[in-house]
Amino acid sequence: MSMFSIFNVSSSAISAQSQRLNTVASNLANVEAVAGPDGQAYKARQVVFQTAPMGPDSSAGVRVSAIQESQVPGRRVHDPNHPSADAEGYVSHSNVNAVEEMVNMISASRSYQNNVEVMNTAKTLLLKTLQMGQ
């Protein structure tokens, strides 16, 4: 693997983690969402990563292969006075777990930071190598 492919691998990971952070933000924004006009509540989304080839030197990076909706059933709260209540008086809420989403956010943020640090270290090493040749 060449030194330059490190930048490709890290940048692919940064891009993937950025998408993960955006998905987590969307999930957190909908924690308290109730069923919409179609009767369906918001479903939490999860990012699925996949290994991706990054060039002729057989290095591998990462890419987002899919964003899947969670199949966990949402909360149902008995509130017959709510405008979105069904015939039985239940209101369907999203299936987003705020604690899990915060853990996902911290994990994605740290992965993002680690890949930025990898790129900065590789840049520093390349600059030092150039300085040695002077």
PDB file of C-alpha atoms in Angstrom:
ATOM      1  CA  MET A   1       0.000   0.000   0.000  1.00  0.00           C
ATOM      2  CA  SER A   2       1.401   3.383  -0.933  1.00  0.00           C
ATOM      3  CA  MET A   3       1.378   6.345   1.399  1.00  0.00           C
ATOM      4  CA  PHE A   4      -1.080   8.121  -0.889  1.00  0.00           C
ATOM      5  CA  SER A   5      -3.653   5.334  -0.662  1.00  0.00           C
ATOM      6  CA  ILE A   6      -3.905   6.050   3.074  1.00  0.00           C
ATOM      7  CA  PHE A   7      -5.654   9.277   2.148  1.00  0.00           C
ATOM      8  CA  ASN A   8      -8.156   7.389  -0.056  1.00  0.00           C
ATOM      9  CA  VAL A   9      -8.937   4.852   2.653  1.00  0.00           C
ATOM     10  CA  SER A  10      -9.307   7.466   5.387  1.00  0.00           C
ATOM     11  CA  SER A  11     -11.395   9.766   3.233  1.00  0.00           C
ATOM     12  CA  SER A  12     -13.780   6.917   2.394  1.00  0.00           C
ATOM     13  CA  ALA A  13     -14.168   6.214   6.122  1.00  0.00           C
ATOM     14  CA  ILE A  14     -14.725   9.900   6.877  1.00  0.00           C
ATOM     15  CA  SER A  15     -17.431  10.070   4.220  1.00  0.00           C
ATOM     16  CA  ALA A  16     -19.138   6.929   5.552  1.00  0.00           C
ATOM     17  CA  GLN A  17     -19.029   8.160   9.149  1.00  0.00           C
ATOM     18  CA  SER A  18     -20.431  11.499   8.033  1.00  0.00           C
ATOM     19  CA  GLN A  19     -23.439   9.700   6.549  1.00  0.00           C
ATOM     20  CA  ARG A  20     -23.769   7.732   9.787  1.00  0.00           C
ATOM     21  CA  LEU A  21     -23.771  10.976  11.795  1.00  0.00           C
ATOM     22  CA  ASN A  22     -26.467  12.448   9.543  1.00  0.00           C
ATOM     23  CA  THR A  23     -28.610   9.335   9.978  1.00  0.00           C
ATOM     24  CA  VAL A  24     -28.201   9.458  13.761  1.00  0.00           C
ATOM     25  CA  ALA A  25     -29.166  13.147  13.747  1.00  0.00           C
ATOM     26  CA  SER A  26     -32.310  12.314  11.789  1.00  0.00           C
ATOM     27  CA  ASN A  27     -33.175   9.536  14.226  1.00  0.00           C
ATOM     28  CA  LEU A  28     -32.647  11.782  17.251  1.00  0.00           C
ATOM     29  CA  ALA A  29     -34.799  14.498  15.686  1.00  0.00           C
ATOM     30  CA  ASN A  30     -37.653  11.994  15.483  1.00  0.00           C
ATOM     31  CA  VAL A  31     -37.423  10.404  18.944  1.00  0.00           C
ATOM     32  CA  GLU A  32     -40.787  11.807  20.037  1.00  0.00           C
ATOM     33  CA  ALA A  33     -42.478  11.636  16.627  1.00  0.00           C
ATOM     34  CA  VAL A  34     -45.958  10.145  16.448  1.00  0.00           C
ATOM     35  CA  ALA A  35     -47.649   8.440  13.530  1.00  0.00           C
ATOM     36  CA  GLY A  36     -48.203  10.649  10.530  1.00  0.00           C
ATOM     37  CA  PRO A  37     -51.305  10.959   8.340  1.00  0.00           C
ATOM     38  CA  ASP A  38     -50.565   7.554   6.785  1.00  0.00           C
ATOM     39  CA  GLY A  39     -50.777   5.915  10.232  1.00  0.00           C
ATOM     40  CA  GLN A  40     -47.110   4.936  10.218  1.00  0.00           C
ATOM     41  CA  ALA A  41     -44.691   6.236  12.835  1.00  0.00           C
ATOM     42  CA  TYR A  42     -41.086   7.132  12.031  1.00  0.00           C
ATOM     43  CA  LYS A  43     -38.762   4.109  11.984  1.00  0.00           C
ATOM     44  CA  ALA A  44     -35.168   4.375  13.120  1.00  0.00           C
ATOM     45  CA  ARG A  45     -32.613   4.058  10.329  1.00  0.00           C
ATOM     46  CA  GLN A  46     -29.241   2.330  10.530  1.00  0.00           C
ATOM     47  CA  VAL A  47     -26.295   2.686   8.159  1.00  0.00           C
ATOM     48  CA  VAL A  48     -24.827  -0.517   6.695  1.00  0.00           C
ATOM     49  CA  PHE A  49     -21.142  -0.379   5.742  1.00  0.00           C
ATOM     50  CA  GLN A  50     -19.385  -2.424   3.077  1.00  0.00           C
ATOM     51  CA  THR A  51     -15.742  -2.886   2.141  1.00  0.00           C
ATOM     52  CA  ALA A  52     -14.855  -1.106  -1.094  1.00  0.00           C
ATOM     53  CA  PRO A  53     -11.703  -1.485  -3.225  1.00  0.00           C
ATOM     54  CA  MET A  54      -9.681   1.733  -3.344  1.00  0.00           C
ATOM     55  CA  GLY A  55      -7.432   1.347  -6.337  1.00  0.00           C
ATOM     56  CA  PRO A  56      -4.905  -0.860  -8.080  1.00  0.00           C
ATOM     57  CA  ASP A  57      -2.753  -1.446  -4.979  1.00  0.00           C
ATOM     58  CA  SER A  58      -5.395  -3.730  -3.382  1.00  0.00           C
ATOM     59  CA  SER A  59      -6.184  -1.327  -0.556  1.00  0.00           C
ATOM     60  CA  ALA A  60      -9.714  -1.396   0.796  1.00  0.00           C
ATOM     61  CA  GLY A  61     -11.866   1.369   2.160  1.00  0.00           C
ATOM     62  CA  VAL A  62     -15.443   1.591   3.275  1.00  0.00           C
ATOM     63  CA  ARG A  63     -18.673   2.769   1.732  1.00  0.00           C
ATOM     64  CA  VAL A  64     -22.305   2.928   2.783  1.00  0.00           C
ATOM     65  CA  SER A  65     -24.107   0.073   1.049  1.00  0.00           C
ATOM     66  CA  ALA A  66     -27.567   0.747   2.467  1.00  0.00           C
ATOM     67  CA  ILE A  67     -29.587   2.616   5.034  1.00  0.00           C
ATOM     68  CA  GLN A  68     -32.049   0.203   6.595  1.00  0.00           C
ATOM     69  CA  GLU A  69     -35.139   0.887   8.647  1.00  0.00           C
ATOM     70  CA  SER A  70     -35.365  -0.844  11.999  1.00  0.00           C
ATOM     71  CA  GLN A  71     -38.137  -3.433  12.252  1.00  0.00           C
ATOM     72  CA  VAL A  72     -38.494  -3.042  16.027  1.00  0.00           C
ATOM     73  CA  PRO A  73     -42.087  -2.070  16.820  1.00  0.00           C
ATOM     74  CA  GLY A  74     -42.627   1.466  18.050  1.00  0.00           C
ATOM     75  CA  ARG A  75     -44.099   2.453  21.391  1.00  0.00           C
ATOM     76  CA  ARG A  76     -47.863   2.542  21.709  1.00  0.00           C
ATOM     77  CA  VAL A  77     -49.204   4.896  24.331  1.00  0.00           C
ATOM     78  CA  HIS A  78     -52.814   4.934  25.448  1.00  0.00           C
ATOM     79  CA  ASP A  79     -54.010   8.514  25.014  1.00  0.00           C
ATOM     80  CA  PRO A  80     -57.553   8.623  23.626  1.00  0.00           C
ATOM     81  CA  ASN A  81     -57.595  12.449  23.640  1.00  0.00           C
ATOM     82  CA  HIS A  82     -54.606  12.722  21.277  1.00  0.00           C
ATOM     83  CA  PRO A  83     -55.583  13.767  17.725  1.00  0.00           C
ATOM     84  CA  SER A  84     -53.480  10.923  16.269  1.00  0.00           C
ATOM     85  CA  ALA A  85     -55.036   8.208  18.451  1.00  0.00           C
ATOM     86  CA  ASP A  86     -56.381   5.149  16.668  1.00  0.00           C
ATOM     87  CA  ALA A  87     -59.854   3.618  17.229  1.00  0.00           C
ATOM     88  CA  GLU A  88     -58.609   1.896  20.426  1.00  0.00           C
ATOM     89  CA  GLY A  89     -57.182   5.147  21.817  1.00  0.00           C
ATOM     90  CA  TYR A  90     -53.497   4.307  21.237  1.00  0.00           C
ATOM     91  CA  VAL A  91     -50.925   6.641  19.741  1.00  0.00           C
ATOM     92  CA  SER A  92     -48.029   5.057  17.829  1.00  0.00           C
ATOM     93  CA  HIS A  93     -44.621   6.611  18.501  1.00  0.00           C
ATOM     94  CA  SER A  94     -41.318   6.132  16.698  1.00  0.00           C
ATOM     95  CA  ASN A  95     -39.103   3.161  17.537  1.00  0.00           C
ATOM     96  CA  VAL A  96     -36.010   5.333  18.069  1.00  0.00           C
ATOM     97  CA  ASN A  97     -34.058   4.568  21.236  1.00  0.00           C
ATOM     98  CA  ALA A  98     -32.348   7.813  22.254  1.00  0.00           C
ATOM     99  CA  VAL A  99     -29.651   6.052  24.323  1.00  0.00           C
ATOM    100  CA  GLU A 100     -28.654   3.760  21.436  1.00  0.00           C
ATOM    101  CA  GLU A 101     -28.562   6.733  19.084  1.00  0.00           C
ATOM    102  CA  MET A 102     -26.298   8.696  21.441  1.00  0.00           C
ATOM    103  CA  VAL A 103     -23.925   5.710  21.583  1.00  0.00           C
ATOM    104  CA  ASN A 104     -23.984   5.546  17.769  1.00  0.00           C
ATOM    105  CA  MET A 105     -23.275   9.260  17.590  1.00  0.00           C
ATOM    106  CA  ILE A 106     -20.272   9.025  19.943  1.00  0.00           C
ATOM    107  CA  SER A 107     -18.916   6.006  18.062  1.00  0.00           C
ATOM    108  CA  ALA A 108     -19.295   7.673  14.657  1.00  0.00           C
ATOM    109  CA  SER A 109     -17.773  10.908  15.943  1.00  0.00           C
ATOM    110  CA  ARG A 110     -14.730   9.112  17.345  1.00  0.00           C
ATOM    111  CA  SER A 111     -14.263   7.109  14.153  1.00  0.00           C
ATOM    112  CA  TYR A 112     -14.444  10.341  12.170  1.00  0.00           C
ATOM    113  CA  GLN A 113     -11.866  11.991  14.465  1.00  0.00           C
ATOM    114  CA  ASN A 114      -9.559   8.969  14.280  1.00  0.00           C
ATOM    115  CA  ASN A 115      -9.563   9.025  10.492  1.00  0.00           C
ATOM    116  CA  VAL A 116      -8.817  12.746  10.451  1.00  0.00           C
ATOM    117  CA  GLU A 117      -5.882  12.015  12.764  1.00  0.00           C
ATOM    118  CA  VAL A 118      -4.660   9.255  10.434  1.00  0.00           C
ATOM    119  CA  MET A 119      -4.695  11.717   7.530  1.00  0.00           C
ATOM    120  CA  ASN A 120      -2.868  14.372   9.557  1.00  0.00           C
ATOM    121  CA  THR A 121      -0.211  11.865  10.647  1.00  0.00           C
ATOM    122  CA  ALA A 122       0.280  10.639   7.075  1.00  0.00           C
ATOM    123  CA  LYS A 123       0.605  14.245   5.893  1.00  0.00           C
ATOM    124  CA  THR A 124       3.197  14.965   8.580  1.00  0.00           C
ATOM    125  CA  LEU A 125       5.181  11.849   7.635  1.00  0.00           C
ATOM    126  CA  LEU A 126       5.160  12.802   3.956  1.00  0.00           C
ATOM    127  CA  LEU A 127       6.309  16.350   4.777  1.00  0.00           C
ATOM    128  CA  LYS A 128       9.136  15.014   6.981  1.00  0.00           C
ATOM    129  CA  THR A 129      10.182  12.666   4.177  1.00  0.00           C
ATOM    130  CA  LEU A 130      10.312  15.598   1.752  1.00  0.00           C
ATOM    131  CA  GLN A 131      12.345  17.650   4.221  1.00  0.00           C
ATOM    132  CA  MET A 132      14.887  14.826   4.528  1.00  0.00           C
ATOM    133  CA  GLY A 133      15.572  15.091   0.809  1.00  0.00           C
ATOM    134  CA  GLN A 134      16.502  18.777   1.001  1.00  0.00           C
TER     135      GLN A 134
END
